[in-house]
Short mmCIF file of C-alpha atoms in Angstrom, two decimals:
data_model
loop_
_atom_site.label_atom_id
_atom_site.label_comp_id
_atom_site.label_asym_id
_atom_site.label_seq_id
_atom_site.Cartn_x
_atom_site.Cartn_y
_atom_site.Cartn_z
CA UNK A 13 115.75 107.19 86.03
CA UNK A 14 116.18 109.05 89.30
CA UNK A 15 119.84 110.71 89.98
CA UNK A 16 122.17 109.48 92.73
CA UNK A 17 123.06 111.41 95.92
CA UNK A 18 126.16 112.73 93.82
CA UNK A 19 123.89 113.70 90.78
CA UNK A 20 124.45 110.72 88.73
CA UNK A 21 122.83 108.84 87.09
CA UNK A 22 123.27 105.47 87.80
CA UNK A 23 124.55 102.98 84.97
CA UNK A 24 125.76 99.58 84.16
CA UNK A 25 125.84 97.15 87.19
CA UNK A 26 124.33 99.73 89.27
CA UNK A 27 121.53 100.68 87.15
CA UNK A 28 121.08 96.44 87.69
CA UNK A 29 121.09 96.30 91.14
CA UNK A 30 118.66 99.27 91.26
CA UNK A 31 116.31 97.23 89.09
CA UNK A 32 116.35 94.29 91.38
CA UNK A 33 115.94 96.34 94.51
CA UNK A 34 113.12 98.45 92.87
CA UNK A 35 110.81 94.94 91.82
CA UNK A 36 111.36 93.86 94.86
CA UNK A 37 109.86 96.58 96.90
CA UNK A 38 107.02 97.09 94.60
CA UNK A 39 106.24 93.44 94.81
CA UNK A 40 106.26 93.68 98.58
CA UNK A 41 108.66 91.09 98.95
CA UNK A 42 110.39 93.22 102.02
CA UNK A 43 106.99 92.96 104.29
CA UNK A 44 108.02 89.04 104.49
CA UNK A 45 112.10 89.44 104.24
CA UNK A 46 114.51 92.12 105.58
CA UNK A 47 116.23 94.84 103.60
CA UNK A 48 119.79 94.52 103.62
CA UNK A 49 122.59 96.61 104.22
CA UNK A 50 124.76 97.92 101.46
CA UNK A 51 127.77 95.20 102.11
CA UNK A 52 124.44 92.32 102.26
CA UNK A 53 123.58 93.57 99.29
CA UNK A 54 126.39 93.73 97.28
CA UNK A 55 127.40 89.95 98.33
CA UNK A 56 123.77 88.86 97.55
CA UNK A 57 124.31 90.49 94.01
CA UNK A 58 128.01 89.93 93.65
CA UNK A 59 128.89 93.81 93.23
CA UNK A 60 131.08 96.06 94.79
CA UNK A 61 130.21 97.80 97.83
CA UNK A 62 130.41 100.76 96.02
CA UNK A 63 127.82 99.99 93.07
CA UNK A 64 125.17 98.39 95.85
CA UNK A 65 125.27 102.12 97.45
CA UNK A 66 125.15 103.89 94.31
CA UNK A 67 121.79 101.97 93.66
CA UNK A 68 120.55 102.59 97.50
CA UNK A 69 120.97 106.63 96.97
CA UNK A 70 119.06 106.30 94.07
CA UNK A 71 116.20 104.62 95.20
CA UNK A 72 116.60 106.80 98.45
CA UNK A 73 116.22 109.68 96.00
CA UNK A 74 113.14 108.08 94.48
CA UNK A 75 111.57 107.78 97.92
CA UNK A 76 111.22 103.88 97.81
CA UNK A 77 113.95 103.51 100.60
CA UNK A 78 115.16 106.02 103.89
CA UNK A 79 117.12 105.44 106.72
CA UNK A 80 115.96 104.75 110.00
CA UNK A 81 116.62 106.52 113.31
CA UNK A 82 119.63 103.73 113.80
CA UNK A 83 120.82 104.18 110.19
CA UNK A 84 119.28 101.04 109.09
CA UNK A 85 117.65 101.32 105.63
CA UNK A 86 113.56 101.28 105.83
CA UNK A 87 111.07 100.94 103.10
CA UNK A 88 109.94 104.74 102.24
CA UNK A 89 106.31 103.65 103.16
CA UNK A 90 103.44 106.00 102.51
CA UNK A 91 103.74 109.60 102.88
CA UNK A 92 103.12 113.31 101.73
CA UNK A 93 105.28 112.16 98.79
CA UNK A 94 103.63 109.63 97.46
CA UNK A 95 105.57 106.34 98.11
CA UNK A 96 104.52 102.84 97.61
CA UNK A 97 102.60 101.69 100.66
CA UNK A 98 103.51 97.67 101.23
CA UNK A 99 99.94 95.96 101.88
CA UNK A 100 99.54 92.15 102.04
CA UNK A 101 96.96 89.79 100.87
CA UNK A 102 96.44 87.14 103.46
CA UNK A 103 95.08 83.77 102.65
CA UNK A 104 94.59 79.99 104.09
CA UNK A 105 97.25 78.14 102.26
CA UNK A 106 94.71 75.74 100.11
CA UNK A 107 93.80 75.99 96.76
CA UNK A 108 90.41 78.29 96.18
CA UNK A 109 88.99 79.88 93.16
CA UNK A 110 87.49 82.35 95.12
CA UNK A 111 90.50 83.45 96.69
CA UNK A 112 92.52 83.93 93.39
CA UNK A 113 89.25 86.28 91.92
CA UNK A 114 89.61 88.63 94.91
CA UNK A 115 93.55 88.55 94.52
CA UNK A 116 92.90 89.48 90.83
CA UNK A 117 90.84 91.96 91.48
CA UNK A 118 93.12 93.85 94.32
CA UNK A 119 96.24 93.38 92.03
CA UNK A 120 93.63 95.38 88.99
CA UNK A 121 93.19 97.41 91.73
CA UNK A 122 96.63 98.30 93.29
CA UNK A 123 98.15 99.05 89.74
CA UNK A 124 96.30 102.42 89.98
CA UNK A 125 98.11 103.45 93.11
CA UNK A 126 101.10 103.64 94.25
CA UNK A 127 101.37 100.55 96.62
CA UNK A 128 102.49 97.00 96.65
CA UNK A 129 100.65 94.19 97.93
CA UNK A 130 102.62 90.82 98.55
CA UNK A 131 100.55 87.56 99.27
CA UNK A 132 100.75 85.56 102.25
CA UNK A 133 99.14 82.14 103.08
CA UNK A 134 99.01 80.65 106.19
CA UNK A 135 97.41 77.47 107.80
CA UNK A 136 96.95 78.88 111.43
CA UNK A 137 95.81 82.42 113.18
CA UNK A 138 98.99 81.63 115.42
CA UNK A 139 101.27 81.45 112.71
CA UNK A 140 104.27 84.06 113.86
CA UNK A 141 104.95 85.23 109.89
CA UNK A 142 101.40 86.25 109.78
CA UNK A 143 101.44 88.25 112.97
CA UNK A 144 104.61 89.90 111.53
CA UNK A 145 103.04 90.72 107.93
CA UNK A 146 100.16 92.52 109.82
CA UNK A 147 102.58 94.49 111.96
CA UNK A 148 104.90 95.45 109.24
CA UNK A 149 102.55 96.33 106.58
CA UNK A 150 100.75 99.63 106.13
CA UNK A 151 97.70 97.93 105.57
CA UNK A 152 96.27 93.87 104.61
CA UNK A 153 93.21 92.46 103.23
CA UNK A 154 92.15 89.20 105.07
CA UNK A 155 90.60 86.26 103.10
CA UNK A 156 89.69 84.41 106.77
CA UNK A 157 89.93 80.70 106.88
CA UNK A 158 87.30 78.76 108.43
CA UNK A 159 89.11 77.95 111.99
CA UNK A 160 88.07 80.23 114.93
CA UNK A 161 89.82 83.60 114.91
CA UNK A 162 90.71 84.26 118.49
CA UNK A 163 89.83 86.87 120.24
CA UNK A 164 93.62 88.79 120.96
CA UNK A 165 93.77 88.39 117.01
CA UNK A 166 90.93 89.86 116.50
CA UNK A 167 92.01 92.62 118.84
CA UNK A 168 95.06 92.93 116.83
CA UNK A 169 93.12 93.62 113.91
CA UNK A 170 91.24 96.59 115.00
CA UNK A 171 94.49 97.85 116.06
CA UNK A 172 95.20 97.78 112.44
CA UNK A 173 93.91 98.80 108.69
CA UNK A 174 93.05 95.44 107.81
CA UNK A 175 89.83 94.68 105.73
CA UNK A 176 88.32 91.13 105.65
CA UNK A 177 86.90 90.22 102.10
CA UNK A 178 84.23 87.51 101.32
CA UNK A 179 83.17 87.41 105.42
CA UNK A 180 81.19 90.06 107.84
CA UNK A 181 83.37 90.17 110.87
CA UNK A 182 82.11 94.20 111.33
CA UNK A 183 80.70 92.55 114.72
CA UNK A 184 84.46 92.28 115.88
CA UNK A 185 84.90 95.64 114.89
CA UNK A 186 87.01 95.18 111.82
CA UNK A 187 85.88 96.28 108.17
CA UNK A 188 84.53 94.03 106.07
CA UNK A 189 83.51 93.53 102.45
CA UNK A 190 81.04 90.62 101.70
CA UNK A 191 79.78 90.78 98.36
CA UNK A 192 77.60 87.74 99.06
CA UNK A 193 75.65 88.48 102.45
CA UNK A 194 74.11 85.58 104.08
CA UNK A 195 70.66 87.40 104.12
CA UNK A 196 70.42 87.19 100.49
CA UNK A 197 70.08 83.41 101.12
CA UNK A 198 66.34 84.36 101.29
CA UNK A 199 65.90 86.07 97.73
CA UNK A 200 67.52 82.60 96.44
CA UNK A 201 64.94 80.23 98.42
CA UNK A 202 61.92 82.85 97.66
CA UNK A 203 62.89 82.05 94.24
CA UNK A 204 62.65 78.06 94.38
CA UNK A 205 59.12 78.88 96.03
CA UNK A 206 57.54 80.69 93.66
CA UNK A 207 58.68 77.50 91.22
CA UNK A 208 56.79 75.46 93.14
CA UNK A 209 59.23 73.73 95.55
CA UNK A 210 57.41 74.04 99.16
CA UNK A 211 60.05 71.44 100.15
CA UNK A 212 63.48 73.05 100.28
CA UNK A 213 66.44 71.01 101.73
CA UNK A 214 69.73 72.64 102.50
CA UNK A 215 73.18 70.35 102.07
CA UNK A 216 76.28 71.80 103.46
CA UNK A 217 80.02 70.16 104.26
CA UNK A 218 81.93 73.50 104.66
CA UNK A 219 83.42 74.23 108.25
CA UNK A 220 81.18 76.13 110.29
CA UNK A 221 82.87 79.35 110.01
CA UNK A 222 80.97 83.04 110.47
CA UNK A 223 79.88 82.98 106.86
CA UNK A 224 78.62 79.25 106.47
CA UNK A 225 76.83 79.56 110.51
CA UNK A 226 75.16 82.97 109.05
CA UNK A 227 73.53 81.29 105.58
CA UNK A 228 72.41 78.20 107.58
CA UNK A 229 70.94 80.64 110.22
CA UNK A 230 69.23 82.36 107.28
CA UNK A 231 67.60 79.35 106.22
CA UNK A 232 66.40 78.44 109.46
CA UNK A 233 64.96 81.35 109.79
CA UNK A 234 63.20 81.57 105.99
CA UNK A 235 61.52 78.41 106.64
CA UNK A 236 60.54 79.40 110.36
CA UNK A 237 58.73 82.36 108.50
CA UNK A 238 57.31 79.68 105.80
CA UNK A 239 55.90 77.55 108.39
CA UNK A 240 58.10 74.93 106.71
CA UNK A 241 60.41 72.33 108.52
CA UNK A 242 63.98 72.67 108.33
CA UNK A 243 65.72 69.78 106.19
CA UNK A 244 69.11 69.97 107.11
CA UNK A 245 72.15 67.95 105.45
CA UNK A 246 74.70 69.04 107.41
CA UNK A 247 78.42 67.31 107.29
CA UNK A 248 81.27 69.73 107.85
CA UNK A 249 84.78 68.50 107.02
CA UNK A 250 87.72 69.45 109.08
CA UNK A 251 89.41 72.68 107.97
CA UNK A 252 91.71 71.55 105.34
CA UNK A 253 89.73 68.73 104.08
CA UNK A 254 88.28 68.80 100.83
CA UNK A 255 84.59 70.00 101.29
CA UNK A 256 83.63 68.96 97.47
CA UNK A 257 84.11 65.29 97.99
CA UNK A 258 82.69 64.98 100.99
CA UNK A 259 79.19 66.67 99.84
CA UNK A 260 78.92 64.04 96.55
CA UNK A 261 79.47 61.24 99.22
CA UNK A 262 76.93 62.57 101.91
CA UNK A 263 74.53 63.46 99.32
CA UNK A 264 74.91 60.05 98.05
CA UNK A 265 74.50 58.39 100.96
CA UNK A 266 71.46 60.63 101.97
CA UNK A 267 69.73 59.73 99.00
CA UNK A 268 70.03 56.10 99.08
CA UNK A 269 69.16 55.88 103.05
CA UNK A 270 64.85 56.43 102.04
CA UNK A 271 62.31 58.62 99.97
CA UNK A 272 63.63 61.97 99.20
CA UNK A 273 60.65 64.20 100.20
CA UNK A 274 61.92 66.99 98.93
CA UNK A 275 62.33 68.68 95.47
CA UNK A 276 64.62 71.65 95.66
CA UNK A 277 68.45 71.98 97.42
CA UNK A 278 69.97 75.30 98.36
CA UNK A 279 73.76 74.15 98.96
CA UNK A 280 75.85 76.63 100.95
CA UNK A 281 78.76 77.19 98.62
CA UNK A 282 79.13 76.81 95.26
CA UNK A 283 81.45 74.18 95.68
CA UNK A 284 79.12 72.60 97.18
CA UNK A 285 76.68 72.77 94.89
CA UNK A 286 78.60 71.44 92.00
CA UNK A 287 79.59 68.04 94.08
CA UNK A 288 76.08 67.66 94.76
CA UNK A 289 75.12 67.99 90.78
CA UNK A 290 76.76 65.27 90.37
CA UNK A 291 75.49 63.13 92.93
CA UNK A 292 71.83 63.67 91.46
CA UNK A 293 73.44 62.74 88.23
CA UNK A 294 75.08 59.24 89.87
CA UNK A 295 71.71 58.81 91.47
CA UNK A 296 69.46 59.14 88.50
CA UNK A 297 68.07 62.25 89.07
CA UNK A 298 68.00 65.42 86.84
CA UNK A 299 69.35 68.43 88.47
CA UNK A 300 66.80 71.70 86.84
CA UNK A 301 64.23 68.66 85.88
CA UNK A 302 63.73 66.45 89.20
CA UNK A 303 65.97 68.60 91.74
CA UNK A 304 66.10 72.48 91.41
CA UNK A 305 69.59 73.48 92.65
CA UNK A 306 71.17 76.29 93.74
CA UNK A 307 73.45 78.04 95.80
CA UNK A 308 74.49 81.83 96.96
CA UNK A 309 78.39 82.26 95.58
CA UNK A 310 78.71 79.96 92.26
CA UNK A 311 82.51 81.06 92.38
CA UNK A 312 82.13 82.47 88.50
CA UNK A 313 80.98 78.80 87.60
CA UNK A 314 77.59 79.01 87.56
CA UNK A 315 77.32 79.50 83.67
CA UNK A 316 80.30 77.69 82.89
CA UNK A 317 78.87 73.86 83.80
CA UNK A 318 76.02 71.87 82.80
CA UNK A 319 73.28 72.51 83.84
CA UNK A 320 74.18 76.14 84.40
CA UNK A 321 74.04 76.61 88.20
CA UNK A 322 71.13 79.29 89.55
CA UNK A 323 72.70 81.38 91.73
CA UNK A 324 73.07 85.41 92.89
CA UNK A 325 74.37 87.69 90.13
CA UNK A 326 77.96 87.98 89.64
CA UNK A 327 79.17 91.23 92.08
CA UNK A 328 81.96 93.52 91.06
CA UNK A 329 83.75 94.04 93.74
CA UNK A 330 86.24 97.00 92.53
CA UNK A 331 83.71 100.24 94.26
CA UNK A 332 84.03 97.83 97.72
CA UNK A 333 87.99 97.47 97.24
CA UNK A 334 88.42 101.19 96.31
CA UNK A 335 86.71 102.35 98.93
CA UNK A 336 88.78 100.21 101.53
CA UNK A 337 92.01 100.93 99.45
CA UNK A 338 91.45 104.23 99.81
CA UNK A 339 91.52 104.46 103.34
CA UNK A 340 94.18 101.81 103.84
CA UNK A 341 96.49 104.66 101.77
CA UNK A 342 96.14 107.57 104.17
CA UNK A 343 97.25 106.93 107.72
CA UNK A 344 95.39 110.25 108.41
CA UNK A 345 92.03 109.07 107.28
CA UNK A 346 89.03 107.93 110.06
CA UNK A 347 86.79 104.85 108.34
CA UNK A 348 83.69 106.65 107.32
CA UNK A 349 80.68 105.02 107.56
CA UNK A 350 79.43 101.06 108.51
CA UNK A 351 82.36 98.33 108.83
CA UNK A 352 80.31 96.04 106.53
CA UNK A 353 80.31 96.83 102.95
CA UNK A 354 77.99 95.06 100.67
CA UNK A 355 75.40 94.99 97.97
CA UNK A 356 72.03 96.36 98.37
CA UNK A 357 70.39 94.00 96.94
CA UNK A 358 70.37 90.66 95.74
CA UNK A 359 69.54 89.95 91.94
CA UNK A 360 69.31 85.72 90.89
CA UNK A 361 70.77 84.39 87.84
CA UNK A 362 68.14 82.16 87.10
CA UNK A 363 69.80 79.48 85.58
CA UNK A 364 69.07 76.03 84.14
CA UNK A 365 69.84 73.92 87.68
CA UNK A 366 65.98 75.77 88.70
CA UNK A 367 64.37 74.72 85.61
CA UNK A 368 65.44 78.19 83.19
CA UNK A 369 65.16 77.77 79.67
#
């Protein structure tokens, strides 16, 4: 345990107090809340003045806290010395199983260096706490929702290290990690081809953000190159609406307006994909037997449901994150190389939902 200005170490209550302060600030909780003085602190903790600055020096010692120019205390930040850097994760505030995999993956991630990375969800780009968390944090990695980003925020962004996961936005000039590129749409509707399906519909009910508008572009332009007509189901929900039960009902509906003249469906997420399943089910028809299925991002379900759901290959992200996290950790360091970071190339899990097995 680190020694107090006086030499000390400290003990009892304000060994406690320490301990608070010190999860605190490596579980960024001070990027969304204000440290407090030594008198705040000691009537937050119901201590003495005198034990809440005995725990201060220490951690001041330890290089987690420092004074500012007006004598207010500051997080140490990152320097020469090796303090914890406070990064965010930032989030739309709805439930996604994508979004927890990439916040696992950071907080594998993060353990291995010395920084702190608090989450933040938000419903809005306007949102005033998520303007602050960018500002105050040494660096952020965005999980974009699906509503337009404008373009000051956007602005604000280059202005900042901030890395967008799961979406290409290196066209606005921030770095970006997509482990699921909207080109590799192709490799998954080359592979329905070469089973035989020369009719390929597409189904989607996501919001048309940059990543959905990119894989529906990429079909487009497949079956432009296959001389093959476009068969677009296309339904977006309003951001915030549930995408999943939206698809089973449009796909239902779409299958009992007429003849279904086509034998294969590439949905756009793997959400997506899953409501649709079941729709063929409802209807009848045999997802991997009648319908070949599949879809570019199964969200790590694609072996777990039945049929198993043909989509890419799982991607490690951890190289991507490192490589971002590494830059994010020294203020000094120029981004070397493109803004978008993402596989080479695109292997399929061929799975039951195209006929495997």
């Amino acid at each position: 345990m680190p020694l107090t200005p006086s030499g000390r170490r400290p003990s009892g209550k304000a060994s406690e107090v320490m301990a608070i302060l010190e999860q605190r600030i490596r579980g960024g909780d001070y990027l969304v809340a204000p440290l407090p003085s030594g008198r705040e602190l000691a009537a937050e903790l119901g201590v003495s003045y005198v034990t809440a600055r005995k725990a201060i020096g220490a951690l001041q010692a330890q290089g987690l806290l420092s004074r500012g120019g007006n004598g207010r205390l500051v997080l140490g930040g990152r320097r020469a010395g090796g303090q914890l850097a406070q990064l965010a994760f930032i989030a739309p505030n709805f439930p996604s199983l994508e979004v927890m995999r990439w916040r696992l993956a950071i907080d594998r991630l993060a353990d291995e260096h010395p920084c702190a990375v608090k989450n933040h969800f938000f419903r809005h780009w306007h949102d005033p706490a998520l303007i602050d968390i960018i500002e105050r944090s040494d660096g952020a990695f965005l999980y974009p929702s699906a509503e337009k980003v404008p373009a000051a925020f956007a602005a604000r962004l280059r202005a900042r290290r901030i890395v967008v996961i799961d979406q290409d936005w290196s066209a606005l000039g921030v770095p970006s990690i997509c482990c699921f590129p909207a080109t590799f749409v192709r490799a998954l509707l080359d592979h329905c081809r070469a089973r035989g399906h020369h009719r390929i519909a597409v189904l989607n009910t996501q919001p048309h953000d940059h990543a959905i508008q990119a894989r529906l572009a990429a079909y487009h332009g497949w079956a432009v190159d296959h001389d093959m007509v476009p068969y677009l189901i296309d339904a977006p929900v309003l951001v915030g609406e549930d995408p999943a039960v939206h698809a089973q009902a449009v796909l239902a509906a779409a299958l009992r307006g007429g003849v279904r003249d086509w034998s294969a469906l590439f949905c756009t997420t793997g959400t997506v994909a899953l409501a649709a399943m079941r729709a063929l089910h409802l209807a009848g028809i045999a997802p991997g037997r009648d319908v070949a299925v599949c879809t570019l991002n199964d969200d790590g379900l694609g072996e777990l449901v039945i049929p198993s759901l043909t989509a890419q290959a799982p991607v490690d992200p951890t190289p991507y994150l490192r490589q971002t996290l590494t830059w994010m950790l020294d203020p000094q360091r120029a981004w070397q190389g493109a803004t978008l970071i993402q596989p080479e190339g695109c292997e399929v899990a061929v799975r039951e939902s195209t006929g495997a097995g």
